[in-house]
N, CA, C and O atoms as CSV, one atom per row, in Angstrom:
chain,resi,resn,atom,element,x,y,z
A,1,GLN,N,N,147.670,90.884,91.514
A,1,GLN,CA,C,148.160,91.656,92.693
A,1,GLN,C,C,149.814,91.620,92.978
A,1,GLN,O,O,150.448,90.596,92.723
A,2,VAL,N,N,150.297,92.507,93.384
A,2,VAL,CA,C,151.692,93.138,93.554
A,2,VAL,C,C,151.834,92.858,95.015
A,2,VAL,O,O,150.938,93.314,95.726
A,3,GLN,N,N,152.856,92.148,95.628
A,3,GLN,CA,C,153.225,92.145,97.068
A,3,GLN,C,C,154.461,92.405,97.277
A,3,GLN,O,O,155.172,91.851,96.438
A,4,LEU,N,N,155.068,93.054,98.091
A,4,LEU,CA,C,156.433,93.227,98.660
A,4,LEU,C,C,156.510,92.980,100.096
A,4,LEU,O,O,155.933,93.736,100.877
A,5,VAL,N,N,157.231,91.901,100.527
A,5,VAL,CA,C,157.412,91.573,101.900
A,5,VAL,C,C,158.688,91.773,102.321
A,5,VAL,O,O,159.632,91.207,101.768
A,6,GLU,N,N,158.838,92.601,103.345
A,6,GLU,CA,C,160.084,93.149,104.038
A,6,GLU,C,C,160.270,91.842,105.083
A,6,GLU,O,O,159.374,91.051,105.379
A,7,SER,N,N,161.717,91.813,105.586
A,7,SER,CA,C,162.176,90.979,106.745
A,7,SER,C,C,163.675,91.551,107.223
A,7,SER,O,O,164.536,92.026,106.481
A,8,GLY,N,N,163.725,91.416,108.316
A,8,GLY,CA,C,165.176,91.763,108.684
A,8,GLY,C,C,165.439,92.805,109.672
A,8,GLY,O,O,166.570,92.967,110.130
A,9,GLY,N,N,164.490,93.482,110.001
A,9,GLY,CA,C,164.502,94.589,110.962
A,9,GLY,C,C,164.719,94.184,112.358
A,9,GLY,O,O,164.341,93.066,112.709
A,10,GLY,N,N,165.325,95.026,113.241
A,10,GLY,CA,C,165.223,94.683,114.753
A,10,GLY,C,C,165.800,95.860,115.553
A,10,GLY,O,O,166.016,97.011,115.174
A,11,LEU,N,N,165.945,95.439,116.442
A,11,LEU,CA,C,166.957,96.456,117.469
A,11,LEU,C,C,168.425,95.807,117.684
A,11,LEU,O,O,168.621,94.656,118.074
A,12,VAL,N,N,169.401,96.743,117.363
A,12,VAL,CA,C,171.092,96.807,117.315
A,12,VAL,C,C,171.521,97.830,117.700
A,12,VAL,O,O,170.968,98.926,117.601
A,13,GLN,N,N,172.805,97.536,118.302
A,13,GLN,CA,C,173.655,98.447,118.988
A,13,GLN,C,C,174.741,99.324,117.860
A,13,GLN,O,O,175.396,98.944,116.889
A,14,PRO,N,N,174.593,100.397,118.391
A,14,PRO,CA,C,175.466,101.450,117.276
A,14,PRO,C,C,176.745,100.431,117.195
A,14,PRO,O,O,177.240,99.780,118.115
A,15,GLY,N,N,177.141,100.489,115.781
A,15,GLY,CA,C,178.240,99.780,115.448
A,15,GLY,C,C,178.033,98.473,114.786
A,15,GLY,O,O,178.921,97.947,114.116
A,16,GLY,N,N,176.603,97.828,115.009
A,16,GLY,CA,C,175.965,96.783,114.558
A,16,GLY,C,C,175.796,96.524,113.018
A,16,GLY,O,O,176.173,97.278,112.121
A,17,SER,N,N,175.249,95.487,112.900
A,17,SER,CA,C,174.850,95.371,111.211
A,17,SER,C,C,173.540,94.371,111.488
A,17,SER,O,O,173.274,93.563,112.378
A,18,LEU,N,N,172.842,94.835,110.261
A,18,LEU,CA,C,171.337,94.150,110.000
A,18,LEU,C,C,171.433,94.107,108.426
A,18,LEU,O,O,171.916,94.887,107.605
A,19,ARG,N,N,170.684,92.699,108.307
A,19,ARG,CA,C,170.527,92.882,106.688
A,19,ARG,C,C,168.925,92.520,106.565
A,19,ARG,O,O,168.274,91.658,107.154
A,20,LEU,N,N,168.529,93.501,105.576
A,20,LEU,CA,C,167.053,93.477,105.518
A,20,LEU,C,C,166.960,92.820,103.779
A,20,LEU,O,O,167.801,92.872,102.881
A,21,SER,N,N,165.586,92.223,103.803
A,21,SER,CA,C,165.132,91.232,102.737
A,21,SER,C,C,163.914,91.926,102.140
A,21,SER,O,O,163.104,92.407,102.933
A,22,CYS,N,N,163.714,92.024,100.947
A,22,CYS,CA,C,162.427,92.270,100.529
A,22,CYS,C,C,162.004,91.311,99.215
A,22,CYS,O,O,162.705,91.409,98.208
A,23,VAL,N,N,161.015,90.508,99.215
A,23,VAL,CA,C,160.710,89.538,98.133
A,23,VAL,C,C,159.233,90.219,97.560
A,23,VAL,O,O,158.240,90.553,98.207
A,24,LEU,N,N,159.454,90.275,96.334
A,24,LEU,CA,C,158.350,90.885,95.317
A,24,LEU,C,C,157.754,89.576,94.738
A,24,LEU,O,O,158.425,88.601,94.397
A,25,SER,N,N,156.482,89.676,94.677
A,25,SER,CA,C,155.715,88.468,94.252
A,25,SER,C,C,154.448,89.164,93.612
A,25,SER,O,O,154.008,90.271,93.922
A,26,GLY,N,N,153.891,88.198,92.546
A,26,GLY,CA,C,152.499,88.771,92.009
A,26,GLY,C,C,152.349,89.065,90.416
A,26,GLY,O,O,153.477,89.240,89.954
A,27,SER,N,N,151.507,89.160,89.583
A,27,SER,CA,C,151.718,89.369,88.340
A,27,SER,C,C,152.515,90.482,87.838
A,27,SER,O,O,152.142,91.653,87.913
A,28,ILE,N,N,153.669,90.084,87.300
A,28,ILE,CA,C,154.427,91.509,86.774
A,28,ILE,C,C,155.117,91.144,85.298
A,28,ILE,O,O,155.594,90.086,84.886
A,29,PHE,N,N,154.974,92.469,84.667
A,29,PHE,CA,C,155.314,92.558,83.319
A,29,PHE,C,C,156.949,92.763,83.262
A,29,PHE,O,O,157.710,92.001,82.665
A,30,SER,N,N,157.360,93.984,84.026
A,30,SER,CA,C,158.681,94.496,83.974
A,30,SER,C,C,158.929,95.104,85.052
A,30,SER,O,O,157.998,95.777,85.493
A,31,ILE,N,N,160.217,95.088,85.833
A,31,ILE,CA,C,160.640,95.946,86.826
A,31,ILE,C,C,161.967,96.830,86.326
A,31,ILE,O,O,162.910,96.450,85.632
A,32,ASN,N,N,161.747,97.982,86.847
A,32,ASN,CA,C,162.483,99.237,86.283
A,32,ASN,C,C,163.783,99.158,87.627
A,32,ASN,O,O,164.968,99.056,87.309
A,33,ALA,N,N,163.517,99.196,88.530
A,33,ALA,CA,C,164.057,99.324,89.791
A,33,ALA,C,C,163.455,98.728,91.035
A,33,ALA,O,O,162.244,98.523,91.115
A,34,MET,N,N,164.343,98.436,92.059
A,34,MET,CA,C,163.862,98.437,93.286
A,34,MET,C,C,164.727,98.832,94.466
A,34,MET,O,O,165.954,98.783,94.373
A,35,GLY,N,N,164.128,99.212,95.546
A,35,GLY,CA,C,164.990,100.147,96.238
A,35,GLY,C,C,164.488,100.088,97.847
A,35,GLY,O,O,163.461,99.462,98.109
A,36,TRP,N,N,165.059,100.595,98.649
A,36,TRP,CA,C,164.812,101.149,100.117
A,36,TRP,C,C,164.620,102.449,100.677
A,36,TRP,O,O,165.433,103.358,100.513
A,37,TYR,N,N,163.586,102.556,101.320
A,37,TYR,CA,C,163.347,103.935,101.448
A,37,TYR,C,C,163.297,104.018,103.021
A,37,TYR,O,O,163.188,102.855,103.411
A,38,ARG,N,N,163.325,104.791,103.989
A,38,ARG,CA,C,163.247,104.979,105.300
A,38,ARG,C,C,162.433,106.553,105.794
A,38,ARG,O,O,162.514,107.672,105.288
A,39,GLN,N,N,161.757,106.116,106.830
A,39,GLN,CA,C,160.929,107.358,107.450
A,39,GLN,C,C,161.316,107.072,108.909
A,39,GLN,O,O,161.192,105.997,109.496
A,40,ALA,N,N,161.830,108.277,109.409
A,40,ALA,CA,C,161.985,108.450,110.800
A,40,ALA,C,C,160.945,109.344,111.514
A,40,ALA,O,O,160.423,110.231,110.839
A,41,PRO,N,N,160.609,109.209,112.740
A,41,PRO,CA,C,159.697,110.246,113.402
A,41,PRO,C,C,159.803,111.387,112.946
A,41,PRO,O,O,160.912,111.821,112.634
A,42,GLY,N,N,158.780,112.054,112.820
A,42,GLY,CA,C,158.671,113.427,112.319
A,42,GLY,C,C,159.668,113.932,111.057
A,42,GLY,O,O,160.146,115.062,110.953
A,43,LYS,N,N,159.825,113.020,110.300
A,43,LYS,CA,C,160.290,113.308,109.100
A,43,LYS,C,C,159.966,112.444,107.746
A,43,LYS,O,O,159.632,111.261,107.689
A,44,GLU,N,N,160.132,113.246,106.819
A,44,GLU,CA,C,159.665,112.641,105.276
A,44,GLU,C,C,160.539,111.387,105.311
A,44,GLU,O,O,161.444,111.121,106.102
A,45,ARG,N,N,160.027,110.601,104.177
A,45,ARG,CA,C,160.287,109.306,103.615
A,45,ARG,C,C,161.454,109.775,102.564
A,45,ARG,O,O,161.297,110.538,101.610
A,46,GLU,N,N,162.477,109.229,102.912
A,46,GLU,CA,C,163.646,109.313,102.044
A,46,GLU,C,C,164.201,108.073,101.299
A,46,GLU,O,O,163.750,106.949,101.523
A,47,LEU,N,N,165.243,108.319,100.362
A,47,LEU,CA,C,165.538,107.252,99.553
A,47,LEU,C,C,166.832,106.941,100.156
A,47,LEU,O,O,167.655,107.835,100.352
A,48,VAL,N,N,167.081,105.571,100.498
A,48,VAL,CA,C,168.153,105.079,101.219
A,48,VAL,C,C,169.171,104.503,100.139
A,48,VAL,O,O,170.379,104.726,100.060
A,49,ALA,N,N,168.317,103.651,99.273
A,49,ALA,CA,C,169.441,103.072,98.323
A,49,ALA,C,C,168.440,102.346,97.236
A,49,ALA,O,O,167.330,101.925,97.560
A,50,ALA,N,N,168.925,102.262,96.031
A,50,ALA,CA,C,168.170,101.608,94.882
A,50,ALA,C,C,168.948,101.124,93.975
A,50,ALA,O,O,170.100,101.526,93.812
A,51,ILE,N,N,168.349,100.123,93.225
A,51,ILE,CA,C,169.231,99.004,92.156
A,51,ILE,C,C,168.278,98.695,91.011
A,51,ILE,O,O,167.252,98.015,91.022
A,52,THR,N,N,168.952,99.457,89.874
A,52,THR,CA,C,168.147,99.012,88.816
A,52,THR,C,C,168.353,97.582,88.134
A,52,THR,O,O,169.240,96.767,88.390
A,53,SER,N,N,167.259,97.470,87.150
A,53,SER,CA,C,167.292,95.905,86.690
A,53,SER,C,C,168.583,95.431,86.120
A,53,SER,O,O,168.857,94.231,86.081
A,54,GLY,N,N,169.549,96.561,85.582
A,54,GLY,CA,C,170.644,96.603,84.999
A,54,GLY,C,C,171.822,96.449,85.844
A,54,GLY,O,O,172.966,96.252,85.434
A,55,GLY,N,N,171.424,96.562,87.140
A,55,GLY,CA,C,172.445,96.592,88.342
A,55,GLY,C,C,173.205,97.871,88.929
A,55,GLY,O,O,174.032,97.900,89.841
A,56,SER,N,N,172.756,98.800,88.247
A,56,SER,CA,C,173.269,100.155,88.672
A,56,SER,C,C,172.743,100.597,89.918
A,56,SER,O,O,171.520,100.548,90.058
A,57,THR,N,N,173.457,101.021,90.853
A,57,THR,CA,C,173.161,101.362,92.377
A,57,THR,C,C,173.221,102.667,92.500
A,57,THR,O,O,174.112,103.340,91.983
A,58,ASN,N,N,172.175,103.187,93.271
A,58,ASN,CA,C,172.507,104.623,93.816
A,58,ASN,C,C,172.143,104.842,95.400
A,58,ASN,O,O,171.170,104.222,95.831
A,59,TYR,N,N,172.956,105.784,96.381
A,59,TYR,CA,C,173.005,105.437,97.764
A,59,TYR,C,C,172.814,107.003,98.140
A,59,TYR,O,O,173.496,107.859,97.577
A,60,ALA,N,N,171.740,107.363,99.233
A,60,ALA,CA,C,171.843,108.702,99.674
A,60,ALA,C,C,173.415,108.686,100.560
A,60,ALA,O,O,173.922,107.711,101.115
A,61,ASP,N,N,173.925,110.006,100.479
A,61,ASP,CA,C,175.015,110.148,101.190
A,61,ASP,C,C,175.264,109.819,102.504
A,61,ASP,O,O,176.395,109.691,102.972
A,62,SER,N,N,174.230,109.680,103.114
A,62,SER,CA,C,174.472,109.300,104.607
A,62,SER,C,C,174.799,108.054,104.681
A,62,SER,O,O,175.347,107.683,105.719
A,63,VAL,N,N,174.614,107.337,103.885
A,63,VAL,CA,C,174.846,105.767,104.052
A,63,VAL,C,C,175.858,105.355,103.198
A,63,VAL,O,O,176.038,104.137,103.202
A,64,LYS,N,N,176.545,105.982,102.494
A,64,LYS,CA,C,177.582,105.391,101.449
A,64,LYS,C,C,178.512,105.092,102.357
A,64,LYS,O,O,178.779,105.733,103.374
A,65,GLY,N,N,179.160,103.783,101.845
A,65,GLY,CA,C,180.271,103.169,102.466
A,65,GLY,C,C,179.957,102.277,103.809
A,65,GLY,O,O,180.765,101.531,104.364
A,66,ARG,N,N,178.613,102.521,104.201
A,66,ARG,CA,C,177.994,101.724,105.126
A,66,ARG,C,C,177.027,100.714,104.779
A,66,ARG,O,O,176.866,99.748,105.524
A,67,PHE,N,N,176.282,100.868,103.572
A,67,PHE,CA,C,174.867,100.124,103.309
A,67,PHE,C,C,175.269,99.661,101.904
A,67,PHE,O,O,175.813,100.457,101.139
A,68,THR,N,N,174.999,98.312,101.519
A,68,THR,CA,C,175.148,97.822,100.280
A,68,THR,C,C,173.682,97.308,99.682
A,68,THR,O,O,172.892,96.687,100.392
A,69,ILE,N,N,173.448,97.597,98.468
A,69,ILE,CA,C,172.163,96.983,98.126
A,69,ILE,C,C,172.402,96.078,96.877
A,69,ILE,O,O,172.925,96.494,95.843
A,70,SER,N,N,172.005,94.909,97.056
A,70,SER,CA,C,171.908,93.800,96.020
A,70,SER,C,C,170.781,93.068,95.792
A,70,SER,O,O,170.087,92.788,96.769
A,71,SER,N,N,170.410,92.653,94.570
A,71,SER,CA,C,169.554,91.761,94.151
A,71,SER,C,C,169.519,90.513,93.718
A,71,SER,O,O,170.585,90.201,93.187
A,72,ASP,N,N,168.530,89.464,93.732
A,72,ASP,CA,C,168.503,88.177,92.974
A,72,ASP,C,C,167.406,88.299,92.278
A,72,ASP,O,O,166.271,88.063,92.690
A,73,ASN,N,N,167.820,88.798,90.830
A,73,ASN,CA,C,167.028,88.934,89.900
A,73,ASN,C,C,166.052,87.675,89.696
A,73,ASN,O,O,164.876,87.960,89.466
A,74,ALA,N,N,166.293,86.729,89.737
A,74,ALA,CA,C,165.773,85.538,89.630
A,74,ALA,C,C,164.546,84.883,90.816
A,74,ALA,O,O,163.639,84.057,90.715
A,75,LYS,N,N,165.030,85.665,91.844
A,75,LYS,CA,C,163.892,85.546,93.437
A,75,LYS,C,C,163.238,86.779,93.156
A,75,LYS,O,O,162.274,86.980,93.894
A,76,ASN,N,N,163.461,87.639,92.339
A,76,ASN,CA,C,162.539,89.050,92.514
A,76,ASN,C,C,162.718,89.369,94.140
A,76,ASN,O,O,161.777,89.622,94.892
A,77,THR,N,N,164.062,89.308,94.511
A,77,THR,CA,C,164.406,89.868,95.699
A,77,THR,C,C,165.727,90.752,96.062
A,77,THR,O,O,166.863,90.510,95.654
A,78,VAL,N,N,165.369,91.749,96.851
A,78,VAL,CA,C,166.414,92.944,96.999
A,78,VAL,C,C,166.925,92.853,98.495
A,78,VAL,O,O,166.338,92.426,99.489
A,79,TYR,N,N,167.999,93.301,98.378
A,79,TYR,CA,C,168.616,92.768,100.075
A,79,TYR,C,C,169.271,94.355,100.326
A,79,TYR,O,O,169.670,95.128,99.455
A,80,LEU,N,N,169.245,94.524,101.534
A,80,LEU,CA,C,170.099,95.937,102.014
A,80,LEU,C,C,170.835,95.355,103.236
A,80,LEU,O,O,170.214,95.070,104.260
A,81,GLN,N,N,172.369,95.154,103.102
A,81,GLN,CA,C,173.129,94.985,103.979
A,81,GLN,C,C,173.493,96.376,104.817
A,81,GLN,O,O,173.940,97.364,104.233
A,82,MET,N,N,173.274,96.346,106.125
A,82,MET,CA,C,173.728,97.860,106.833
A,82,MET,C,C,174.597,97.252,107.804
A,82,MET,O,O,174.347,96.394,108.651
A,83,ASN,N,N,175.964,98.025,107.449
A,83,ASN,CA,C,176.897,97.989,108.729
A,83,ASN,C,C,177.338,99.198,109.018
A,83,ASN,O,O,177.234,100.235,108.364
A,84,ASN,N,N,178.011,98.932,110.392
A,84,ASN,CA,C,178.328,100.413,111.283
A,84,ASN,C,C,176.855,101.204,111.333
A,84,ASN,O,O,176.684,102.290,110.778
A,85,LEU,N,N,175.926,100.573,112.002
A,85,LEU,CA,C,174.645,101.379,112.088
A,85,LEU,C,C,174.972,102.324,113.006
A,85,LEU,O,O,175.849,102.180,113.858
A,86,LYS,N,N,174.240,103.362,112.846
A,86,LYS,CA,C,174.110,104.609,113.693
A,86,LYS,C,C,172.882,104.932,114.519
A,86,LYS,O,O,171.817,104.530,114.049
A,87,PRO,N,N,172.851,105.486,115.487
A,87,PRO,CA,C,171.196,105.755,115.885
A,87,PRO,C,C,170.572,106.592,115.157
A,87,PRO,O,O,169.342,106.633,115.210
A,88,GLU,N,N,171.278,107.417,114.342
A,88,GLU,CA,C,170.381,108.346,113.024
A,88,GLU,C,C,169.888,107.457,112.118
A,88,GLU,O,O,169.079,107.943,111.328
A,89,ASP,N,N,170.187,106.049,111.972
A,89,ASP,CA,C,169.556,105.184,111.136
A,89,ASP,C,C,168.437,104.722,111.504
A,89,ASP,O,O,167.876,103.978,110.699
A,90,THR,N,N,167.746,105.008,112.836
A,90,THR,CA,C,166.602,104.396,113.186
A,90,THR,C,C,165.504,105.097,112.489
A,90,THR,O,O,165.248,106.294,112.360
A,91,ALA,N,N,164.848,103.875,112.021
A,91,ALA,CA,C,163.699,104.491,111.171
A,91,ALA,C,C,162.932,103.149,110.817
A,91,ALA,O,O,163.339,102.012,111.052
A,92,VAL,N,N,161.635,103.538,110.151
A,92,VAL,CA,C,161.072,102.235,109.688
A,92,VAL,C,C,161.250,102.249,108.044
A,92,VAL,O,O,160.870,103.196,107.356
A,93,TYR,N,N,161.807,101.203,107.576
A,93,TYR,CA,C,162.581,101.073,106.340
A,93,TYR,C,C,161.550,100.375,105.518
A,93,TYR,O,O,161.071,99.316,105.925
A,94,TYR,N,N,161.164,100.926,104.337
A,94,TYR,CA,C,160.024,100.574,103.264
A,94,TYR,C,C,161.118,99.928,102.108
A,94,TYR,O,O,162.266,100.286,101.845
A,95,CYS,N,N,160.369,98.946,101.592
A,95,CYS,CA,C,160.968,98.273,100.115
A,95,CYS,C,C,160.107,98.924,99.119
A,95,CYS,O,O,158.890,98.921,99.302
A,96,ASN,N,N,160.636,99.498,98.054
A,96,ASN,CA,C,160.006,100.019,96.955
A,96,ASN,C,C,160.491,99.121,95.790
A,96,ASN,O,O,161.539,98.476,95.744
A,97,ALA,N,N,159.129,99.248,94.495
A,97,ALA,CA,C,159.875,98.337,93.484
A,97,ALA,C,C,158.662,99.298,92.192
A,97,ALA,O,O,157.431,99.302,92.193
A,98,LYS,N,N,159.527,99.929,91.334
A,98,LYS,CA,C,158.950,100.464,90.294
A,98,LYS,C,C,158.763,99.633,89.113
A,98,LYS,O,O,159.744,99.436,88.395
A,99,LEU,N,N,157.611,99.107,88.805
A,99,LEU,CA,C,157.427,98.409,87.739
A,99,LEU,C,C,156.132,98.453,87.250
A,99,LEU,O,O,155.315,99.152,87.850
A,100,ARG,N,N,155.746,97.729,86.109
A,100,ARG,CA,C,154.494,97.668,85.368
A,100,ARG,C,C,154.148,96.641,85.385
A,100,ARG,O,O,155.040,95.794,85.368
A,101,ARG,N,N,152.634,96.128,85.429
A,101,ARG,CA,C,152.026,94.763,85.503
A,101,ARG,C,C,151.789,94.374,84.291
A,101,ARG,O,O,151.638,93.163,84.137
A,102,THR,N,N,151.686,95.277,83.083
A,102,THR,CA,C,151.182,94.874,81.607
A,102,THR,C,C,152.109,95.843,80.789
A,102,THR,O,O,152.713,96.757,81.350
A,103,VAL,N,N,152.184,95.641,79.628
A,103,VAL,CA,C,152.673,96.048,78.673
A,103,VAL,C,C,151.842,97.529,78.126
A,103,VAL,O,O,152.235,98.323,77.272
A,104,TYR,N,N,150.675,97.568,78.876
A,104,TYR,CA,C,149.874,98.541,78.404
A,104,TYR,C,C,149.551,99.609,79.399
A,104,TYR,O,O,148.635,100.416,79.247
A,105,VAL,N,N,150.359,99.567,80.430
A,105,VAL,CA,C,150.350,100.451,81.645
A,105,VAL,C,C,151.663,101.139,81.752
A,105,VAL,O,O,152.685,100.701,81.224
A,106,ALA,N,N,151.599,102.270,82.476
A,106,ALA,CA,C,152.973,102.728,82.994
A,106,ALA,C,C,153.554,102.378,84.020
A,106,ALA,O,O,152.928,101.899,84.966
A,107,PHE,N,N,154.961,102.560,84.034
A,107,PHE,CA,C,155.713,101.927,85.444
A,107,PHE,C,C,154.812,102.967,86.808
A,107,PHE,O,O,154.427,104.134,86.749
A,108,ARG,N,N,154.740,102.192,87.678
A,108,ARG,CA,C,154.460,103.011,89.165
A,108,ARG,C,C,155.038,102.193,90.404
A,108,ARG,O,O,155.523,101.063,90.459
A,109,ASP,N,N,154.809,103.193,91.407
A,109,ASP,CA,C,155.805,102.568,92.669
A,109,ASP,C,C,154.659,101.908,93.483
A,109,ASP,O,O,153.535,102.373,93.670
A,110,TYR,N,N,155.248,100.542,94.000
A,110,TYR,CA,C,154.725,99.797,94.956
A,110,TYR,C,C,155.542,99.973,96.177
A,110,TYR,O,O,156.652,100.503,96.127
A,111,TRP,N,N,155.043,99.563,97.210
A,111,TRP,CA,C,155.495,99.539,98.447
A,111,TRP,C,C,155.172,98.312,99.444
A,111,TRP,O,O,154.104,97.704,99.370
A,112,GLY,N,N,156.115,98.014,100.325
A,112,GLY,CA,C,156.042,97.014,101.506
A,112,GLY,C,C,155.375,97.636,102.340
A,112,GLY,O,O,155.027,98.789,102.085
A,113,GLN,N,N,155.021,97.000,103.590
A,113,GLN,CA,C,154.522,97.403,104.904
A,113,GLN,C,C,155.266,98.054,105.491
A,113,GLN,O,O,154.825,99.088,105.992
A,114,GLY,N,N,156.783,97.690,105.678
A,114,GLY,CA,C,157.770,98.747,106.374
A,114,GLY,C,C,158.098,97.470,107.538
A,114,GLY,O,O,157.355,96.629,108.044
A,115,THR,N,N,159.622,97.770,107.701
A,115,THR,CA,C,160.067,97.052,108.822
A,115,THR,C,C,160.990,98.205,109.684
A,115,THR,O,O,161.717,99.058,109.174
A,116,GLN,N,N,160.759,97.991,111.060
A,116,GLN,CA,C,161.552,98.907,112.064
A,116,GLN,C,C,162.714,98.267,112.090
A,116,GLN,O,O,162.898,97.051,112.043
A,117,VAL,N,N,163.883,99.551,112.206
A,117,VAL,CA,C,165.248,99.380,112.411
A,117,VAL,C,C,165.410,100.336,113.714
A,117,VAL,O,O,164.990,101.493,113.715
A,118,THR,N,N,166.002,99.791,114.722
A,118,THR,CA,C,166.136,100.598,116.112
A,118,THR,C,C,167.606,100.559,116.336
A,118,THR,O,O,168.018,99.471,116.737
A,119,VAL,N,N,168.447,101.449,116.178
A,119,VAL,CA,C,169.943,101.646,116.493
A,119,VAL,C,C,169.864,102.140,118.191
A,119,VAL,O,O,169.348,103.242,118.379
A,120,SER,N,N,170.214,101.585,119.075
A,120,SER,CA,C,170.444,102.263,120.303
A,120,SER,C,C,170.984,101.235,121.282
A,120,SER,O,O,170.721,100.034,121.206
A,121,SER,N,N,171.797,101.820,122.257
A,121,SER,CA,C,172.690,100.971,123.289
A,121,SER,C,C,171.836,100.755,124.642
A,121,SER,O,O,172.320,100.127,125.583
């Protein structure tokens, strides 16, 4: 069984910072990439940032220069440092992992339960 557990969400004022963490556990053969998505009320889920097993990163234009994704491969943990937060960053943030559990199956997406981030004064 694969499990993704997020932490670090909460309420923060505009201009503030938060750091999200996501720990991946379970029987895993290979990880292709991990990342963060978010979904605001009435909107579709969107990619925020992703990092490959080789360390390449990808960011949504709306968060470039403010958010930083990093990972600790030894701990199967991915982080999202969010600085200069804006009200429009308010959403449920979901951790994602693209992995396969054995050499005999294809890569697929796994999701955490989500953590709420609210940016408000």
